[in-house]
Coordinates of C-alpha atoms in Angstrom, one line a residue:
X284 CA -0.3 0.2 -0.1
X285 CA 1.1 3.6 -0.8
X286 CA -0.2 7.0 0.3
X287 CA -0.5 9.3 -2.3
X288 CA -0.2 12.8 -1.9
X289 CA -1.0 15.4 -4.6
X290 CA -0.1 19.2 -4.7
X291 CA -2.4 21.3 -7.4
X292 CA -3.3 25.2 -7.5
X293 CA -6.5 25.8 -5.7
X294 CA -9.2 24.5 -7.7
X295 CA -8.3 21.5 -9.1
X296 CA -8.9 18.9 -6.1
X297 CA -12.0 18.2 -7.5
X298 CA -11.2 16.5 -10.7
X299 CA -8.4 14.9 -9.0
X300 CA -10.4 13.3 -6.8
X301 CA -12.9 12.0 -9.2
X302 CA -10.2 10.3 -11.5
X303 CA -8.0 9.2 -8.4
X304 CA -12.3 7.8 -6.9
X305 CA -12.6 6.4 -10.8
X306 CA -8.6 4.5 -11.2
X307 CA -9.3 2.8 -8.4
X308 CA -7.7 4.9 -4.7
X309 CA -9.5 4.7 -0.9
X310 CA -9.3 7.5 1.4
X311 CA -9.1 10.4 -0.8
X312 CA -9.2 13.1 1.0
X313 CA -8.4 17.2 0.3
X314 CA -6.8 19.7 2.5
X315 CA -6.2 23.3 1.8
X316 CA -3.1 24.9 2.2
X317 CA 0.0 27.4 0.2
X318 CA 3.2 26.6 -1.9
X319 CA 6.1 29.0 -1.1
X320 CA 7.5 30.5 -4.1
X321 CA 10.9 30.9 -3.7
X322 CA 12.5 34.2 -5.5
X323 CA 13.6 36.7 -3.4
X324 CA 11.4 39.6 -4.7
X325 CA 8.0 37.7 -4.1
X326 CA 9.6 37.0 -0.1
X327 CA 10.2 40.8 0.5
X328 CA 6.8 41.9 -0.8
X329 CA 5.1 39.3 1.1
X330 CA 3.1 37.9 -1.9
X331 CA 5.3 34.2 -1.8
X332 CA 2.2 32.2 -0.9
X333 CA 0.5 30.2 -3.7
X334 CA -2.9 29.0 -3.1
X335 CA -2.7 25.5 -3.4
X336 CA -4.5 22.1 -2.6
X337 CA -3.3 18.8 -1.5
X338 CA -4.9 15.5 -2.4
X339 CA -4.5 12.2 -0.2
X340 CA -5.2 8.7 -1.0
X341 CA -4.0 5.1 -0.6
X342 CA -3.1 3.7 -3.3
X343 CA -2.4 -0.2 -3.8
X344 CA 0.7 -1.2 -4.9
X345 CA 0.0 -2.8 -8.2
X346 CA -1.9 0.2 -9.4
X347 CA 0.7 3.4 -8.9
X348 CA 2.9 3.4 -11.3
X349 CA -0.5 2.9 -13.6
X350 CA -2.4 5.9 -11.8
X351 CA 1.0 8.3 -11.6
X352 CA 1.6 7.1 -15.4
X353 CA -2.4 8.7 -15.8
X354 CA -1.6 12.4 -14.1
X355 CA 2.1 12.3 -15.1
X356 CA 1.2 14.4 -18.8
X357 CA -1.0 16.5 -16.8
X358 CA 1.5 17.3 -14.0
X359 CA 4.4 18.0 -16.2
X360 CA 2.4 20.2 -18.4
X361 CA 1.3 22.5 -15.8
X362 CA 4.7 22.7 -13.8
X363 CA 2.7 23.7 -10.7
X364 CA 2.2 20.6 -9.4
X365 CA 3.3 17.4 -7.9
X366 CA 2.5 14.0 -6.8
X367 CA 4.2 11.6 -4.8
X368 CA 4.1 8.2 -3.0
X369 CA 5.2 7.2 0.2
X370 CA 5.1 3.6 1.7
X371 CA 2.4 2.8 4.4
X372 CA 3.6 -1.0 5.4
X373 CA 7.5 -1.9 4.5
X374 CA 8.5 -5.4 6.0
X375 CA 12.1 -4.3 7.0
X376 CA 13.6 -3.6 3.3
X377 CA 15.8 -1.0 2.5
X378 CA 12.9 1.9 1.1
X379 CA 14.4 4.8 0.2
X380 CA 15.0 3.6 -3.1
X381 CA 14.3 7.0 -4.5
X382 CA 17.0 10.0 -4.1
X383 CA 14.5 12.2 -2.6
X384 CA 13.1 12.4 0.7
X385 CA 9.6 14.4 2.6
X386 CA 10.1 16.9 5.1
X387 CA 7.1 17.1 7.7
X388 CA 8.1 20.2 9.8
X389 CA 4.7 20.5 12.5
X390 CA 5.4 23.7 14.2
X391 CA 2.9 26.3 16.2
X392 CA 1.0 28.6 13.6
X393 CA 2.3 31.6 12.3
X394 CA 6.3 29.7 12.0
X395 CA 5.0 27.7 9.0
X396 CA 7.0 30.1 7.1
X397 CA 10.0 30.7 8.6
X398 CA 10.7 26.9 8.7
X399 CA 10.1 27.6 5.0
X400 CA 12.7 30.1 4.8
X401 CA 14.8 28.0 6.9
X402 CA 14.8 25.0 4.5
X403 CA 15.6 27.0 1.5
X404 CA 18.4 29.0 2.8
X405 CA 19.3 25.4 3.0
X406 CA 18.9 24.2 -0.6
X407 CA 15.1 23.3 -0.7
X408 CA 13.6 24.7 -3.2
X409 CA 9.4 24.8 -2.6
X410 CA 6.9 23.5 0.0
X411 CA 3.0 23.1 0.9
X412 CA 2.2 25.1 3.8
X413 CA -0.9 23.2 5.5
X414 CA -2.6 25.3 8.9
X415 CA -4.4 22.6 11.4
X416 CA -5.2 22.2 14.7
X417 CA -3.0 20.3 17.2
X418 CA -3.8 18.1 21.0
X419 CA -2.5 19.3 23.7
X420 CA -2.6 17.1 27.6
X421 CA -4.5 20.5 28.6
X422 CA -6.4 22.2 26.6
X423 CA -7.5 25.4 27.8
X424 CA -11.8 26.1 28.6
X425 CA -13.0 29.0 27.3
X426 CA -16.8 30.6 27.7
X427 CA -19.8 28.4 27.3
X428 CA -17.7 25.3 27.8
X429 CA -15.6 25.1 24.3
X430 CA -12.2 24.2 24.0
X431 CA -9.2 26.1 22.6
X432 CA -7.0 23.7 20.3
X433 CA -3.3 24.6 19.4
X434 CA -3.3 25.7 15.8
X435 CA -0.4 24.5 13.3
X436 CA 1.6 25.1 10.5
X437 CA 2.5 21.6 9.1
X438 CA 5.0 21.8 6.4
X439 CA 5.7 19.3 4.1
X440 CA 8.8 19.5 1.4
X441 CA 10.2 17.2 -0.9
X442 CA 14.3 17.4 -0.6
X443 CA 16.9 16.3 -1.8
X444 CA 18.6 12.5 0.2
X445 CA 21.9 14.8 0.7
X446 CA 20.6 17.9 1.3
X447 CA 18.0 16.3 4.3
X448 CA 20.1 16.2 7.3
X449 CA 21.7 19.8 6.7
X450 CA 18.3 21.2 6.4
X451 CA 16.8 18.8 9.6
X452 CA 19.6 20.2 11.8
X453 CA 19.4 24.3 10.7
X454 CA 15.4 23.8 11.3
X455 CA 15.9 22.1 14.1
X456 CA 18.1 24.4 15.7
X457 CA 17.2 27.9 14.4
X458 CA 13.7 27.5 15.6
X459 CA 14.7 25.6 18.9
X460 CA 12.7 22.3 18.4
X461 CA 14.7 20.8 21.1
X462 CA 13.1 22.9 23.7
X463 CA 9.1 21.1 24.7
X464 CA 6.4 22.6 22.7
X465 CA 8.2 24.2 20.7
X466 CA 7.4 21.3 17.5
X467 CA 8.4 18.6 15.6
X468 CA 10.3 17.9 12.5
X469 CA 10.8 13.8 10.9
X470 CA 11.3 12.5 7.0
X471 CA 9.5 9.7 5.2
X472 CA 10.8 8.3 2.7
X473 CA 9.8 8.3 -1.0
X474 CA 8.9 5.7 -3.5
X475 CA 8.3 7.7 -6.7
X476 CA 7.9 11.4 -7.6
X477 CA 5.9 13.2 -10.4
X478 CA 5.8 16.5 -11.8
X479 CA 9.3 18.1 -9.5
X480 CA 11.1 20.1 -11.4
X481 CA 15.0 19.0 -10.4
X482 CA 16.9 20.5 -7.6
X483 CA 20.8 22.0 -8.0

């Protein structure tokens, strides 16, 4: 089984979900997010957020290549989308068989862009940022017995294997992730990538 993640421009998620459903994918979901523009001028003008949708689905191993091939031409034509798969179950064998690794950073809301900036300063090309909520041992209670759950930024980026450790170390140190409740960073192996502009 493979977990497929496809990041597309905002508005294209529904069509993609229908295609995946017709071709045997299961547990299909879509969330809103933002892509980052590595251009210096865009960052300075604070117009570096590009609206995106991230579609996730579970694929059988036998269907993965066929479904990725089906999407490949569209992904290349648009040059604004990317698809990648990570294994859900492994039998202990070496699974880092691609040149890329999926790097995830989960931090408090508004800090995700800082993680992206650090990653780009250390060689990453782009990233997708998704907003979410976390759970904590102590959840604050406010008026009318409503609970406040801490808001989070989830940063997802594909980076070359030889850059992963330096990017992880830089984010870990500069964002002080060794301190309690500051955030977490982890990586997952990638089996296949489509639509990615080659990183230097």
